[in-house]
Coordinates of C-alpha atoms and ligand atoms in Angstrom, one line a residue:
M239 CA 30.3 -12.9 33.6
S240 CA 32.2 -10.1 31.9
E241 CA 29.9 -7.2 31.1
I242 CA 31.2 -7.4 27.5
F243 CA 29.0 -10.4 27.1
T244 CA 25.7 -8.7 28.2
P245 CA 23.2 -7.7 25.5
V246 CA 23.0 -4.1 24.3
R247 CA 20.6 -2.1 22.2
V248 CA 22.2 -0.3 19.3
G249 CA 19.8 1.6 17.2
R250 CA 17.1 -0.8 15.9
Y251 CA 18.9 -3.9 17.1
D252 CA 19.5 -5.9 20.3
L253 CA 23.0 -7.1 20.0
S254 CA 23.9 -10.3 21.8
N255 CA 27.1 -8.8 23.2
R256 CA 29.1 -5.6 23.3
L257 CA 31.9 -6.7 21.1
V258 CA 32.1 -5.0 17.8
M259 CA 34.4 -5.9 14.9
A260 CA 36.1 -2.7 13.5
P261 CA 35.8 -1.7 9.9
M262 CA 38.9 -3.0 8.1
T263 CA 39.9 -2.6 4.5
R264 CA 41.3 -5.9 3.3
S265 CA 41.4 -5.3 -0.5
R266 CA 39.9 -8.6 -1.6
A267 CA 37.8 -7.3 -4.5
G268 CA 38.5 -7.2 -8.2
D269 CA 40.4 -4.0 -8.9
D270 CA 38.5 -3.6 -12.2
D271 CA 35.0 -4.4 -11.1
G272 CA 35.0 -3.8 -7.3
V273 CA 33.3 -7.1 -6.7
I274 CA 34.4 -8.9 -3.5
A275 CA 35.7 -12.4 -3.7
G276 CA 33.4 -15.3 -2.8
Y277 CA 35.5 -16.2 0.3
V278 CA 34.9 -12.7 1.8
A279 CA 31.6 -14.2 3.1
D280 CA 33.6 -16.8 5.0
Y281 CA 35.8 -14.2 6.6
Y282 CA 32.9 -12.2 8.0
A283 CA 30.9 -15.3 9.0
Q284 CA 34.0 -16.6 11.0
R285 CA 33.9 -13.3 13.0
S286 CA 30.1 -13.4 13.7
G287 CA 30.7 -14.0 17.4
A288 CA 30.8 -10.2 17.5
G289 CA 27.5 -8.6 18.5
L290 CA 28.0 -6.2 15.6
I291 CA 30.4 -6.3 12.6
I292 CA 31.2 -3.1 10.7
S293 CA 32.3 -3.9 7.2
E294 CA 35.5 -2.7 5.5
G295 CA 35.1 0.7 3.8
V296 CA 33.0 0.6 0.6
Y297 CA 33.2 3.5 -1.8
P298 CA 30.0 5.4 -2.5
S299 CA 30.9 6.0 -6.1
A300 CA 33.9 5.2 -8.3
S301 CA 35.5 8.6 -7.5
G302 CA 35.4 7.7 -3.8
K303 CA 37.9 4.8 -4.3
G304 CA 41.3 5.4 -2.8
Y305 CA 42.9 2.0 -2.6
V306 CA 43.6 -0.8 -5.0
S307 CA 41.1 -3.8 -5.0
T308 CA 38.7 -2.2 -2.6
P309 CA 35.0 -2.9 -3.1
G310 CA 32.0 -1.0 -4.3
I311 CA 28.2 -1.6 -4.1
E312 CA 27.1 0.3 -7.1
T313 CA 26.6 -2.4 -9.7
D314 CA 24.3 -5.4 -9.5
A315 CA 27.3 -7.8 -9.4
Q316 CA 28.7 -5.9 -6.4
V317 CA 25.3 -5.9 -4.6
E318 CA 24.9 -9.7 -5.2
A319 CA 28.3 -10.4 -3.8
W320 CA 27.6 -8.5 -0.7
K321 CA 24.3 -10.4 -0.2
K322 CA 26.3 -13.5 0.4
V323 CA 28.2 -11.7 3.2
T324 CA 25.1 -10.4 4.9
D325 CA 23.3 -13.8 4.6
A326 CA 26.3 -15.6 6.1
V327 CA 26.5 -13.2 9.0
H328 CA 22.8 -13.3 9.7
A329 CA 22.8 -17.1 9.5
K330 CA 25.2 -17.0 12.5
G331 CA 22.9 -14.6 14.4
S332 CA 25.0 -11.5 14.2
H333 CA 24.5 -8.0 12.7
I334 CA 26.5 -6.2 10.1
F335 CA 26.6 -2.5 9.1
M336 CA 28.4 -1.4 6.0
Q337 CA 30.9 1.4 6.2
I338 CA 30.7 4.0 3.5
M339 CA 34.2 5.4 2.8
H340 CA 34.9 8.1 0.3
C341 CA 38.6 8.7 0.2
G342 CA 38.4 12.2 -1.4
R343 CA 42.0 13.5 -2.0
I344 CA 43.5 10.3 -0.5
S345 CA 43.4 8.7 -4.0
H346 CA 45.2 8.9 -7.2
P347 CA 44.2 9.5 -10.9
S348 CA 45.1 5.9 -11.7
M349 CA 42.2 4.7 -9.5
Q350 CA 39.7 7.3 -10.8
P351 CA 37.2 7.1 -13.7
D352 CA 38.9 8.4 -16.8
N353 CA 42.1 9.1 -14.8
A354 CA 40.4 12.2 -13.4
L355 CA 41.8 14.1 -10.4
P356 CA 40.5 12.9 -7.0
V357 CA 38.1 15.3 -5.4
A358 CA 38.3 17.3 -2.2
P359 CA 36.8 20.4 -0.5
S360 CA 39.9 22.4 -1.5
A361 CA 42.7 22.0 -4.1
I362 CA 45.3 21.2 -1.5
K363 CA 47.7 18.3 -2.1
P364 CA 48.2 16.0 0.9
A365 CA 51.7 15.1 1.9
G366 CA 52.7 11.5 1.2
Q367 CA 52.3 8.7 -1.2
T368 CA 49.9 5.9 -1.9
W369 CA 50.1 2.4 -3.3
T370 CA 48.5 2.2 -6.8
A371 CA 48.3 -0.4 -9.6
I372 CA 51.3 1.4 -11.1
G373 CA 53.3 1.3 -7.9
Q374 CA 54.0 3.9 -5.2
Q375 CA 52.8 7.3 -6.3
G376 CA 52.8 10.7 -4.7
F377 CA 49.4 12.3 -3.9
V378 CA 48.2 14.9 -6.4
T379 CA 46.5 18.3 -6.0
P380 CA 42.8 17.3 -6.0
H381 CA 39.9 18.9 -7.8
E382 CA 38.0 21.3 -5.6
L383 CA 34.3 20.2 -5.6
T384 CA 31.8 22.8 -6.7
V385 CA 28.6 23.2 -4.7
L386 CA 26.7 21.3 -7.4
E387 CA 29.3 18.5 -7.3
I388 CA 28.9 18.3 -3.5
Q389 CA 25.2 17.7 -4.0
G390 CA 26.1 14.9 -6.3
V391 CA 28.4 13.3 -3.8
I392 CA 25.7 13.5 -1.1
A393 CA 23.3 11.8 -3.6
D394 CA 25.9 9.1 -4.0
Y395 CA 25.9 8.5 -0.2
R396 CA 22.1 8.3 -0.3
A397 CA 22.0 5.8 -3.1
T398 CA 24.7 3.7 -1.5
T399 CA 22.8 3.6 1.7
R400 CA 19.8 2.3 -0.3
R401 CA 21.9 -0.3 -2.0
A402 CA 23.5 -1.4 1.3
L403 CA 20.0 -2.1 2.7
E404 CA 19.0 -3.9 -0.5
A405 CA 22.1 -6.1 0.0
G406 CA 20.9 -7.0 3.4
F407 CA 23.1 -4.8 5.6
D408 CA 21.5 -4.0 8.9
G409 CA 22.7 -0.4 8.7
V410 CA 25.4 1.9 7.4
E411 CA 28.3 3.7 9.0
L412 CA 29.6 7.1 7.7
H413 CA 33.4 7.0 7.7
A414 CA 34.2 10.5 8.9
A415 CA 37.6 9.5 10.4
S416 CA 41.2 9.0 9.3
G417 CA 41.5 12.0 7.0
Y418 CA 39.1 10.9 4.2
L419 CA 36.6 13.1 2.4
P420 CA 34.2 13.9 5.4
E421 CA 37.1 14.8 7.7
Q422 CA 38.7 16.8 4.8
F423 CA 35.6 19.0 5.0
L424 CA 35.6 19.1 8.8
S425 CA 39.2 20.2 9.2
N426 CA 40.5 23.7 8.4
G427 CA 43.9 22.3 7.3
S428 CA 42.2 20.7 4.3
N429 CA 39.2 22.9 3.9
K430 CA 39.9 26.5 2.8
R431 CA 36.5 27.1 1.2
T432 CA 34.9 30.5 1.4
D433 CA 31.3 29.3 0.6
E434 CA 28.8 27.7 3.0
Y435 CA 31.0 24.5 3.3
G436 CA 34.1 26.3 4.6
G437 CA 35.3 28.8 7.1
T438 CA 33.4 28.6 10.4
I439 CA 32.9 25.3 12.2
R440 CA 29.3 25.5 11.4
N441 CA 30.1 25.6 7.8
R442 CA 32.8 22.9 7.9
I443 CA 30.4 20.4 9.6
R444 CA 27.7 21.1 7.0
F445 CA 28.9 18.4 4.6
V446 CA 28.9 15.7 7.2
L447 CA 25.4 16.8 8.5
E448 CA 24.0 16.9 4.9
V449 CA 25.4 13.4 4.1
L450 CA 24.0 12.0 7.4
A451 CA 20.6 13.6 6.7
A452 CA 20.5 11.8 3.3
M453 CA 21.6 8.5 4.8
V454 CA 19.0 8.9 7.7
E455 CA 16.2 9.7 5.2
E456 CA 17.0 6.3 3.5
A457 CA 17.6 4.1 6.5
G458 CA 16.2 5.9 9.6
G459 CA 18.6 7.2 12.2
D460 CA 18.5 3.9 14.1
R461 CA 20.3 2.2 11.2
V462 CA 23.0 4.9 10.7
G463 CA 26.2 5.3 12.7
I464 CA 29.2 7.6 12.3
K465 CA 32.9 7.0 13.0
I466 CA 35.2 9.9 13.9
S467 CA 38.8 10.1 15.0
P468 CA 39.6 13.6 16.5
E469 CA 43.3 14.5 16.4
M470 CA 44.3 11.3 14.7
N471 CA 46.0 13.6 12.1
F472 CA 46.2 10.7 9.7
N473 CA 46.5 11.3 5.9
D474 CA 47.7 14.8 6.5
V475 CA 44.5 16.2 7.9
V476 CA 44.7 18.6 10.8
D477 CA 42.5 21.1 12.4
D478 CA 43.7 24.0 14.6
N479 CA 40.9 23.7 17.2
P480 CA 39.7 20.1 17.2
Q481 CA 38.1 20.3 20.6
A482 CA 35.7 23.0 19.5
L483 CA 35.1 21.3 16.1
Y484 CA 34.1 18.0 17.6
W485 CA 32.2 19.5 20.5
E486 CA 29.9 21.3 18.0
L487 CA 29.7 18.3 15.6
V488 CA 28.7 15.9 18.2
E489 CA 26.0 18.2 19.6
E490 CA 24.6 18.4 16.0
L491 CA 24.7 14.7 15.6
N492 CA 22.0 14.4 18.3
Q493 CA 19.3 15.7 16.0
F494 CA 19.5 12.4 14.0
D495 CA 18.9 9.9 16.8
L496 CA 21.7 7.8 15.3
A497 CA 22.3 4.1 16.1
Y498 CA 25.7 5.0 17.5
L499 CA 28.7 7.3 17.6
H500 CA 32.0 5.4 17.0
L501 CA 35.1 7.1 18.2
T502 CA 38.6 5.9 17.8
R503 CA 41.8 7.1 19.5
Q504 CA 41.6 8.5 22.9
G505 CA 43.4 11.6 21.8
T506 CA 46.4 13.3 23.3
P507 CA 47.6 13.1 26.9
E508 CA 46.1 16.5 27.4
M509 CA 42.7 15.7 25.8
N510 CA 40.8 12.5 26.2
Y511 CA 38.1 12.7 23.5
H512 CA 36.1 9.8 25.0
T513 CA 35.8 11.8 28.2
L514 CA 34.9 15.0 26.4
L515 CA 32.4 13.6 23.8
R516 CA 30.7 10.6 25.2
P517 CA 28.6 12.6 27.6
R518 CA 27.8 15.1 24.8
F519 CA 26.3 12.3 22.6
R520 CA 22.8 11.1 23.4
G521 CA 22.9 7.6 22.1
P522 CA 25.0 4.4 22.1
Y523 CA 28.7 5.1 22.3
L524 CA 31.3 2.7 20.6
M525 CA 34.8 3.1 21.9
G526 CA 37.6 1.8 19.6
A527 CA 41.4 1.6 19.0
G528 CA 44.1 0.1 21.2
L529 CA 41.8 -1.8 23.5
N530 CA 42.4 -5.1 25.2
K531 CA 40.1 -7.2 27.2
K532 CA 40.9 -5.5 30.4
T533 CA 40.6 -1.9 29.2
A534 CA 37.4 -2.8 27.3
E535 CA 35.8 -4.3 30.4
A536 CA 36.8 -1.4 32.5
A537 CA 35.3 1.0 29.9
I538 CA 32.0 -0.9 29.9
S539 CA 31.7 -1.3 33.6
A540 CA 32.5 2.4 34.2
G541 CA 29.8 3.3 31.7
K542 CA 32.4 5.0 29.5
A543 CA 31.2 3.0 26.5
D544 CA 28.2 0.9 25.5
A545 CA 30.2 -1.3 23.2
V546 CA 33.9 -1.8 22.4
V547 CA 35.5 -2.1 19.0
F548 CA 38.4 -4.4 18.1
G549 CA 40.4 -4.2 14.9
E550 CA 43.6 -6.2 14.7
L551 CA 42.7 -8.6 17.4
F552 CA 39.5 -9.6 15.5
L553 CA 41.4 -9.7 12.2
A554 CA 43.8 -12.4 13.6
N555 CA 41.3 -14.1 15.9
P556 CA 38.1 -15.1 14.3
D557 CA 36.9 -16.5 17.6
L558 CA 37.9 -13.5 19.6
P559 CA 34.8 -13.5 21.8
E560 CA 35.5 -17.1 22.8
R561 CA 39.1 -16.3 23.5
F562 CA 38.0 -13.5 25.8
Q563 CA 35.6 -15.7 27.6
Q564 CA 38.2 -18.5 28.1
G565 CA 41.1 -16.1 28.9
T566 CA 43.4 -17.7 26.3
T567 CA 46.2 -16.4 24.2
F568 CA 45.7 -14.7 20.8
N569 CA 47.0 -15.3 17.3
S570 CA 49.3 -12.5 16.1
P571 CA 48.2 -10.6 13.0
D572 CA 50.3 -11.1 9.8
R573 CA 50.6 -7.5 8.5
S574 CA 52.0 -8.6 5.1
T575 CA 48.5 -10.0 4.2
Y576 CA 46.4 -7.1 5.4
Y577 CA 45.8 -5.5 2.0
G578 CA 45.3 -7.7 -1.0
G579 CA 46.0 -11.3 -1.7
D580 CA 43.7 -14.2 -1.2
E581 CA 42.5 -16.5 1.6
K582 CA 46.0 -16.6 3.1
G583 CA 46.1 -14.4 6.2
Y584 CA 42.4 -13.8 5.7
T585 CA 40.2 -16.8 6.3
D586 CA 42.9 -19.2 7.6
Y587 CA 43.6 -17.8 11.1
P588 CA 43.1 -20.8 13.5
T589 CA 40.4 -20.9 16.1
L590 CA 40.8 -22.5 19.5
K591 CA 41.0 -26.3 19.2
V592 CA 37.6 -27.8 19.8
A593 CA 37.8 -30.6 22.3
E594 CA 37.1 -34.0 20.8
P595 CA 34.0 -35.6 22.1
V596 CA 34.8 -38.6 24.3
Ligands
FMN71 C1 44.0 -3.8 8.1 C2 43.3 -2.6 8.6 C3 42.4 -1.9 7.8 C4 41.6 -0.9 8.2 N1 40.7 -0.3 7.4 C5 39.8 0.6 7.9 C6 38.7 1.0 7.2 O1 38.4 0.6 6.1 N2 37.8 1.9 7.8 C7 38.1 2.4 9.1 O2 37.3 3.2 9.6 N3 39.1 2.0 9.8 C8 40.0 1.1 9.3 N4 41.0 0.6 10.1 C9 41.1 1.1 11.5 C10 40.3 0.2 12.4 O3 38.9 0.3 12.2 C11 40.6 0.5 13.9 O4 40.1 1.8 14.1 C12 42.1 0.4 14.2 O5 42.6 -0.8 13.8 C13 42.3 0.5 15.7 O6 41.7 -0.5 16.4 P1 42.6 -1.7 17.0 O7 43.6 -1.1 17.9 O8 41.6 -2.5 17.8 O9 43.2 -2.5 15.9 C14 41.8 -0.4 9.6 C15 42.7 -1.1 10.4 C16 43.4 -2.2 10.0 C17 44.4 -2.9 10.9

């Protein structure tokens, strides 16, 4: 049997296999109320063959929203809708962590309360555009958070962690990848602060560590994970010494006894971050991005990862674990239905034909 299908302990939980469904924004919530549609529970339940599901990014406060029709978990209606998801996944015997995603400057006033400016560590406009309810719009120069406001954002992560647990999630993942707010603090291209949150690496990692401390106080380290993506350079976030930055960050993560470290992207040909950082982290290691069955199995058997994370393959193949086991082909993802829409391209990907009983 493939080692992917052996059980593994991740934080507080014994997962039935080492397959993890990647967090994927699918924009199936009401744009006004941030409440996920009823069929979202079906989507996650269909993919419960994974030992662990990481939910799409959920904003920790209205100002953390950066994409149209993405969900929140602030209001009672939002929490109630998520309960249906966690119940459905648990009924199928799987586990689900909620990803907390604050987009920071990767947003637009049209998505912000009172059309305010998005927030960031520094007032630096990212290059590029974003899709909004009023069409394609250029990013704007964000509002630089004051120290007091930073404390407010951290409090939002704490409250969101509490609400995620109330909604039945097994844990929470801090989205510190892909150029969103936590990575904006980490990286010296987007963080030019001169106070205790900017400058040295020690100062730039402070925000992430304080957010994690708050989340861990609510949930316990064994119900908190973190996702990072060194040198992905997505959303115009760059750092001029990422090896040193992540080397120090990961060492500091060890103090929290986290459920896992989730790292996507191998890095550059010169620098394989899995090789660099996996030995540095004392805890379960989730490897993601660009994997297939063969590379995932190789990573597990070589001890390079404890679990393997699949995005697009899981999106298009609700029964991915079964397909891996049977060695069959895969459905292709329909990229036109990734973000927004309805059940089409969401809950209607076919599973393998079940043999008729004779
Ligand atoms: C439609 C879509 C939405 C995504 N949304 C998120 C997200 O909300 N949070 C996140 O951390 N990553 C997000 N990702 C990135 C995935 O988690 C994953 O890292 C990426 O797809 C690479 O893995 P793969 O090669 O197995 O697809 C998204 C990817 C896709 C395809």
